[in-house]
Short mmCIF file of C-alpha atoms and ligand atoms in Angstrom, two decimals:
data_model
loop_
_atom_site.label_atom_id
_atom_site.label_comp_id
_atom_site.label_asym_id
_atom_site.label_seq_id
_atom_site.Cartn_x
_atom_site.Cartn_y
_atom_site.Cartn_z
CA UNK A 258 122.52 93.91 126.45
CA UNK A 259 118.81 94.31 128.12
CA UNK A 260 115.87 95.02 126.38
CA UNK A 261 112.48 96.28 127.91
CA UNK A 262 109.38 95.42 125.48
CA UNK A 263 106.83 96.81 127.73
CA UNK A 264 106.11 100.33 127.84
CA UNK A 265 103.75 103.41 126.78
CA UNK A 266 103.86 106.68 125.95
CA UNK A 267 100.70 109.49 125.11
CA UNK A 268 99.35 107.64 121.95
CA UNK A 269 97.36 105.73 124.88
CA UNK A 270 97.52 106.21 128.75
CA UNK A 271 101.87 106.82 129.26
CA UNK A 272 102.46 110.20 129.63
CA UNK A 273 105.72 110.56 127.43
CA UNK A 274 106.18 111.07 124.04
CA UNK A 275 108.61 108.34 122.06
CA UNK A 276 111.46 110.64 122.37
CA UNK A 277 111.46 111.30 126.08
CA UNK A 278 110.65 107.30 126.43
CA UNK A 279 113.63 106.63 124.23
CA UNK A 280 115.67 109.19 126.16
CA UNK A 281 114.52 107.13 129.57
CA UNK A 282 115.62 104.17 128.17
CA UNK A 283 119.16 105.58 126.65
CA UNK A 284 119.76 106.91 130.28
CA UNK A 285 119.17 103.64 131.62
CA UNK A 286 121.03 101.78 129.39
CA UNK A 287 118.54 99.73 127.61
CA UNK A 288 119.47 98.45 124.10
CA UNK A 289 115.89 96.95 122.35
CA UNK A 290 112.96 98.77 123.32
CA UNK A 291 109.15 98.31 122.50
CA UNK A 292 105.95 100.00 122.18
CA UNK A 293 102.95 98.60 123.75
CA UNK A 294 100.40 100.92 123.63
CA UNK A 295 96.71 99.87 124.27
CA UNK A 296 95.02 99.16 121.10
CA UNK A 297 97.24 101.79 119.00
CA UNK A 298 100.24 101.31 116.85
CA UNK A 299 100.08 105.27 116.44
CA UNK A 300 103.42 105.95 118.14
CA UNK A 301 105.01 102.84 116.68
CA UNK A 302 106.67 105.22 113.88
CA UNK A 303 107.94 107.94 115.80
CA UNK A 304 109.25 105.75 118.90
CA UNK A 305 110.92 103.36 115.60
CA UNK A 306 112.65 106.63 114.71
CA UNK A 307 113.60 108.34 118.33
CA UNK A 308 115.35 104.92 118.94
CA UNK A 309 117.02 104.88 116.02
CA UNK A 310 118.37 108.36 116.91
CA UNK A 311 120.05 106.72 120.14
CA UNK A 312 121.37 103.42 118.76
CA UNK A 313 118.75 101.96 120.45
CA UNK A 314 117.04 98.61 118.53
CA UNK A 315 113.32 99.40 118.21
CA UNK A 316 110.30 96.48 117.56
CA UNK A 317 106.72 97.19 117.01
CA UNK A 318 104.61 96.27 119.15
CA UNK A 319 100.96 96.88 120.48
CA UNK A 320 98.51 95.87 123.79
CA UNK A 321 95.53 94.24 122.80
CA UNK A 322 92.54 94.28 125.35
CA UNK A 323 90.77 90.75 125.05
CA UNK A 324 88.41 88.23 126.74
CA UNK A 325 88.38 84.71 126.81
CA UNK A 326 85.16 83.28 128.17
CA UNK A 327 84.14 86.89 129.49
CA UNK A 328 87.47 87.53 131.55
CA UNK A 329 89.22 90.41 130.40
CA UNK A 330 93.74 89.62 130.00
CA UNK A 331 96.58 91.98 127.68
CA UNK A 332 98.24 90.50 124.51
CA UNK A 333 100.75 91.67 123.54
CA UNK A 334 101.70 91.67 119.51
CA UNK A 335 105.46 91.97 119.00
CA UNK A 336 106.94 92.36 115.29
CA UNK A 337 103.57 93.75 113.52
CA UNK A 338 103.44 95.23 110.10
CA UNK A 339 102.33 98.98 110.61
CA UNK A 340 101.17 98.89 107.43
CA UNK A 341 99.07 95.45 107.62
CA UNK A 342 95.64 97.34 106.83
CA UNK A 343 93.59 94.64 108.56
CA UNK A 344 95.13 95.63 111.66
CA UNK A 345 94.81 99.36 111.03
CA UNK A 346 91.21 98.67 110.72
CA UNK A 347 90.32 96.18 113.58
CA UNK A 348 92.69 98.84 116.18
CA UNK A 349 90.47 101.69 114.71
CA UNK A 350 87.10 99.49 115.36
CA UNK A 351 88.33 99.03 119.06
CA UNK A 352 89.56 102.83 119.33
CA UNK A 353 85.96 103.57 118.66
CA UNK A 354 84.46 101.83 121.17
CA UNK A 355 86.80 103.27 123.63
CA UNK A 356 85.96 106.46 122.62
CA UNK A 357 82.19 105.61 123.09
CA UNK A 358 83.32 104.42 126.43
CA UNK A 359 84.52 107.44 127.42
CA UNK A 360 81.08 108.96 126.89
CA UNK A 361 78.93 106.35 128.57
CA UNK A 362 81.49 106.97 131.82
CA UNK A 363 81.16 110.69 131.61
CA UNK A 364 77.41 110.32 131.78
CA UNK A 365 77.30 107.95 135.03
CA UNK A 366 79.92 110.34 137.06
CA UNK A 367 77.32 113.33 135.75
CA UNK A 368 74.73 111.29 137.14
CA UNK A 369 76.43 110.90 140.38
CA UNK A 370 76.89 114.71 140.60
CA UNK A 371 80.81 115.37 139.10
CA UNK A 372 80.71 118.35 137.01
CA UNK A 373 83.20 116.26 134.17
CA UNK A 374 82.64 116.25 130.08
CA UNK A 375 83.90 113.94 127.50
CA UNK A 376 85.81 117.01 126.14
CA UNK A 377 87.53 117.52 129.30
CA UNK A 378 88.77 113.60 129.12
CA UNK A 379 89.07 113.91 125.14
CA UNK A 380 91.66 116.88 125.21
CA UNK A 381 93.42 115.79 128.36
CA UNK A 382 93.81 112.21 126.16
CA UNK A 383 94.68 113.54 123.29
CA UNK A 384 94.95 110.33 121.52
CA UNK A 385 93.03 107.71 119.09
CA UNK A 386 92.66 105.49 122.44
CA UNK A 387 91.87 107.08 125.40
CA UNK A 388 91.01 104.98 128.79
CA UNK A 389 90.25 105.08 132.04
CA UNK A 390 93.39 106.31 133.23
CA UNK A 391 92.01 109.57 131.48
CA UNK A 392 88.65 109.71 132.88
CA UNK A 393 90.81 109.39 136.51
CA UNK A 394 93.19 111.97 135.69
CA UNK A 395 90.62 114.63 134.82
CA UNK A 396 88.73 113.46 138.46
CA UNK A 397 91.89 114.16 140.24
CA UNK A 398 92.81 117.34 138.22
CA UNK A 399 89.00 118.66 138.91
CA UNK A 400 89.94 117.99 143.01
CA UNK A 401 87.35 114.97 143.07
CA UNK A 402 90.21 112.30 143.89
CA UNK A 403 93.71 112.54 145.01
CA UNK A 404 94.99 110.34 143.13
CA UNK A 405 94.59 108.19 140.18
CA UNK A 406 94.49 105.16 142.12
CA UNK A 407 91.75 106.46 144.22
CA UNK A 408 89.74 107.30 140.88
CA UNK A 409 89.59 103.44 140.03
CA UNK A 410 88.58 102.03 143.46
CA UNK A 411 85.88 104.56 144.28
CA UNK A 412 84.58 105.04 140.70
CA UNK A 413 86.06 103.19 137.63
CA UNK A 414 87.48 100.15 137.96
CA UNK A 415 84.84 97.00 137.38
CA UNK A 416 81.93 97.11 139.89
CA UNK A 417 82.25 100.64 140.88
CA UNK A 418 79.67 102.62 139.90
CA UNK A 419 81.40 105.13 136.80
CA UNK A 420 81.95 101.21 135.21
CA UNK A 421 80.71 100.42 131.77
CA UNK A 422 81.53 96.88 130.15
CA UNK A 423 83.53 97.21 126.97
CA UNK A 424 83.57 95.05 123.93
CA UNK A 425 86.74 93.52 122.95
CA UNK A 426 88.28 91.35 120.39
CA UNK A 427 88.53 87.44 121.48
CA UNK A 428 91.51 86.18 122.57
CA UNK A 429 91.90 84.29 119.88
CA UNK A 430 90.36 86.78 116.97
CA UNK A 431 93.73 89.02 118.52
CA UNK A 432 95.75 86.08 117.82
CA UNK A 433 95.07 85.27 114.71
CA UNK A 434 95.11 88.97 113.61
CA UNK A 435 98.66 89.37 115.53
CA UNK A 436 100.23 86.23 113.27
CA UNK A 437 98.20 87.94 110.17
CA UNK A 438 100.06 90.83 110.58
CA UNK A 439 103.22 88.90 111.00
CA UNK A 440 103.88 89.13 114.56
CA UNK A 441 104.24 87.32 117.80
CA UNK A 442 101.39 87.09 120.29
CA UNK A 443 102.52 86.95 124.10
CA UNK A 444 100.30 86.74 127.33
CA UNK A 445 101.02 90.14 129.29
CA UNK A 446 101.74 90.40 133.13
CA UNK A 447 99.96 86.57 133.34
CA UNK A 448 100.97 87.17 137.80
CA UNK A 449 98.10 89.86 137.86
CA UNK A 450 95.35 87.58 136.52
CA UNK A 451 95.78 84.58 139.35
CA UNK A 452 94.14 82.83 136.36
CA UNK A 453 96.80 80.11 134.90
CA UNK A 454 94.19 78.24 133.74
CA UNK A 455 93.84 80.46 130.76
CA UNK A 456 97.32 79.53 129.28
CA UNK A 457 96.12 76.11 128.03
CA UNK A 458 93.59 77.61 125.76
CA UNK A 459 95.60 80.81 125.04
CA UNK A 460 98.11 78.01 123.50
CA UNK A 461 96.02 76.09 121.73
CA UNK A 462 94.64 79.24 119.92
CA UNK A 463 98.33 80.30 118.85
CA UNK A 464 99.85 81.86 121.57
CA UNK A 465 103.98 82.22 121.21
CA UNK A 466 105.15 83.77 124.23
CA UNK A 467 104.76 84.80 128.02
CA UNK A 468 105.62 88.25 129.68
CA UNK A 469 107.63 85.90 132.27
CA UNK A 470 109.33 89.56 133.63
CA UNK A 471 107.68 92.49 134.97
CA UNK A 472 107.62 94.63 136.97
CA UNK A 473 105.19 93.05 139.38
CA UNK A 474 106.07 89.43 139.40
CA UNK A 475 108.09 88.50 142.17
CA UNK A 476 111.26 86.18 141.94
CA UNK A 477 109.24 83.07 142.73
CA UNK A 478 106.73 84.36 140.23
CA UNK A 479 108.69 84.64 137.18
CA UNK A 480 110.29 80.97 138.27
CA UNK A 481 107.00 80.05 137.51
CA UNK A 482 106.39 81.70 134.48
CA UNK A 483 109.91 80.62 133.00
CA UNK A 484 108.71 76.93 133.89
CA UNK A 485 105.34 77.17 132.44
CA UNK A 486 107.16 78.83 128.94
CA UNK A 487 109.66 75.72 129.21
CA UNK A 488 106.51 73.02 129.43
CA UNK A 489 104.74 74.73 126.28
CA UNK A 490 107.64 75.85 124.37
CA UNK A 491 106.57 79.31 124.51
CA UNK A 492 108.87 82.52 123.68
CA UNK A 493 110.15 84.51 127.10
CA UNK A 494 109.37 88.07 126.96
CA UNK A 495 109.52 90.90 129.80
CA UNK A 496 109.10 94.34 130.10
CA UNK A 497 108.62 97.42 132.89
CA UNK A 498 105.02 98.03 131.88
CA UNK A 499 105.93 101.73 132.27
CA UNK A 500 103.49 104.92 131.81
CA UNK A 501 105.62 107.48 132.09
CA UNK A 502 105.51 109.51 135.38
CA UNK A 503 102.13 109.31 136.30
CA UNK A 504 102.47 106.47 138.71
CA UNK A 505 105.57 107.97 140.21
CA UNK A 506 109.04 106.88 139.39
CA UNK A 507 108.70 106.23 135.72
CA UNK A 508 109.60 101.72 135.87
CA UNK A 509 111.58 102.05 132.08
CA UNK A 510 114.45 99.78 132.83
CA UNK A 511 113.08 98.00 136.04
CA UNK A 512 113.12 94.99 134.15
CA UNK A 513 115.93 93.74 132.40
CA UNK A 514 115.09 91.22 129.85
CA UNK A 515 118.41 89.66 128.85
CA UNK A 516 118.78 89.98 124.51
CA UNK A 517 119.14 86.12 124.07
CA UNK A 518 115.51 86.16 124.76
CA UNK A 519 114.81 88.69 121.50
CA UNK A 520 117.15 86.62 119.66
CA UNK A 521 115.12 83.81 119.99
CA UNK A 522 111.95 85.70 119.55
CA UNK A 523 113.50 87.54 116.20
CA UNK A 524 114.07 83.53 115.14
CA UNK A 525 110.76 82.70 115.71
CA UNK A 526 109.55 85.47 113.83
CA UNK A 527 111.71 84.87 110.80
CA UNK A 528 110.86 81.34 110.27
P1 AMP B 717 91.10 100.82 130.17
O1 AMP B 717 92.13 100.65 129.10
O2 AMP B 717 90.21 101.98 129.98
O3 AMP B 717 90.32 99.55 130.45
O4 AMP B 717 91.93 101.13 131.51
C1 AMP B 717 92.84 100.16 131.98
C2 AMP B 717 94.20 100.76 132.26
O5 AMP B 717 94.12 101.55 133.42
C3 AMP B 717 95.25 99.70 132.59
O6 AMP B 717 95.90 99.26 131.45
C4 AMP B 717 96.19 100.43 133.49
O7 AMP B 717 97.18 101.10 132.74
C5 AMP B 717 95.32 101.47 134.17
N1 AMP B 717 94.93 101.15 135.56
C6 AMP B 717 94.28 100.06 136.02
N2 AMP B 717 94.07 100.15 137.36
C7 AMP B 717 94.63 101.31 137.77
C8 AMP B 717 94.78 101.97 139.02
N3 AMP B 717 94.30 101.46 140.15
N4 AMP B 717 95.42 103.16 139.05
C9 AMP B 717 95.90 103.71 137.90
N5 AMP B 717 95.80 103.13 136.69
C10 AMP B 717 95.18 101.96 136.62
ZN1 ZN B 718 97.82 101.37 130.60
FE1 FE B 719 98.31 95.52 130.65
FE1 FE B 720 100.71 97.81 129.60
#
């Protein structure tokens, strides 16, 4: 029995609904799936029921965009109360200012000369919590870029010149508001930061778990990872981090987490 606790679908940047996600995952054999979208539960409900549909154990679950000290990292919330209306309103506070991002980008590309709206990345979004992704998509659908990749190293990602800062909760603030609602807070895809040093105070602020598997950790990586769990007595999570097809071969089932791992996390979360 594998589960994969890392994935999204159109209620932020994925490009599947829950029930072709679900359907992924049912092909591939997966048993416990989550949703992670980026500061939205929205699809938590209607992923909970296409998984139920397919025998497939569904837990809620969410990507929060933090900083700690001013660097930017994922948590991800496993186990949250949908209905926890402290949540509702601190995702809706940060869907906001995502929206208002998406405006402030808009204007810079205009003001390099791209013939783009908001409306155009709005309706191609489509959700409570659009992103970047988006903003790229609509670049490459208007023939500015090729691809989406090439829409975050010439324009959007940090630096480049469509970049606007964004506010975000604290680390800790998305903690404390994860174990509020009940959950499990867990430090996503830590290999992609090259930061490790953030771990120590991620811990003493709450943190249960690490996303030791994923898609891009190597072997000698997730070692690590599994190691640096052990020394703090963290949970073990994992997931494929997948966005549908947009990035190519959709990753659902890439990573395998093995289910001892969610029993232990379903433990932790009971007691
Ligand atoms: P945002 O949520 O607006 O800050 O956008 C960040 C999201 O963009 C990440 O969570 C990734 O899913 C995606 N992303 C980051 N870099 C790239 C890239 N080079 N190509 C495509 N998508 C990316
Ligand atoms: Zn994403
Ligand atoms: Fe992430
Ligand atoms: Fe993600």
């Amino acid at each position: 029995m594998y589960a994969d606790l890392h994935l999204h679908t159109h209620y932020s940047d994925g490009t599947y609904t829950p029930e072709e996600l679900a359907e992924r995952g049912r092909e591939r054999g997966i048993k416990v799936m989550s949703l992670t979208d980026h500061d939205t539960i929205d699809g938590c409900k209607q992923m909970a029921v296409a998984c139920d549909d397919r025998n497939i154990e569904f837990i809620s679950g969410c990507e929060f965009t933090v900083e700690l000290e001013g660097f930017e990292l994922h948590l991800l919330g496993y186990f949250l109360d949908l209905e926890c209306a402290r949540l509702i309103e601190q995702l809706e506070k940060y869907q906001a200012v995502r929206q208002n991002r998406i405006h402030e980008m808009v204007f810079k590309l205009n003001e390099l000369g791209f013939k783009i709206t908001s409306d155009d990345v709005l309706d191609i979004a489509n959700c409570n919590s659009p992103g970047r992704p988006h903003i790229g998509r609509v670049m490459v659908a208007k023939g500015y870029c090729r691809s989406l990749d090439e829409s975050f190293q010439k324009y959007l990602k940090k630096g480049k010149p469509a970049w606007v800062p964004k506010s975000k909760m604290t680390a800790s603030q998305a903690i404390n508001l994860i174990h509020e609602a009940g959950g499990l807070s867990v430090i996503a895809h830590p290999g992609l930061y090259h930061r490790d040093d953030v771990i120590s105070p991620l811990v003493v602020a709450g943190l249960d778990g690490i996303e030791c598997f994923y898609t891009r950790h190597s072997t000698p990586m997730t070692e690590h990872y599994l190691m640096l769990a052990e020394q703090h007595a963290l949970l073990v999570t994992g997931g494929s981090d997948c966005h549908g097809d947009n990035k190519g071969q959709p990753l659902i089932g890439g990573v395998k987490l093995p289910y001892a791992y969610v029993e232990k996390m379903k433990l932790a979360v009971s007691t």
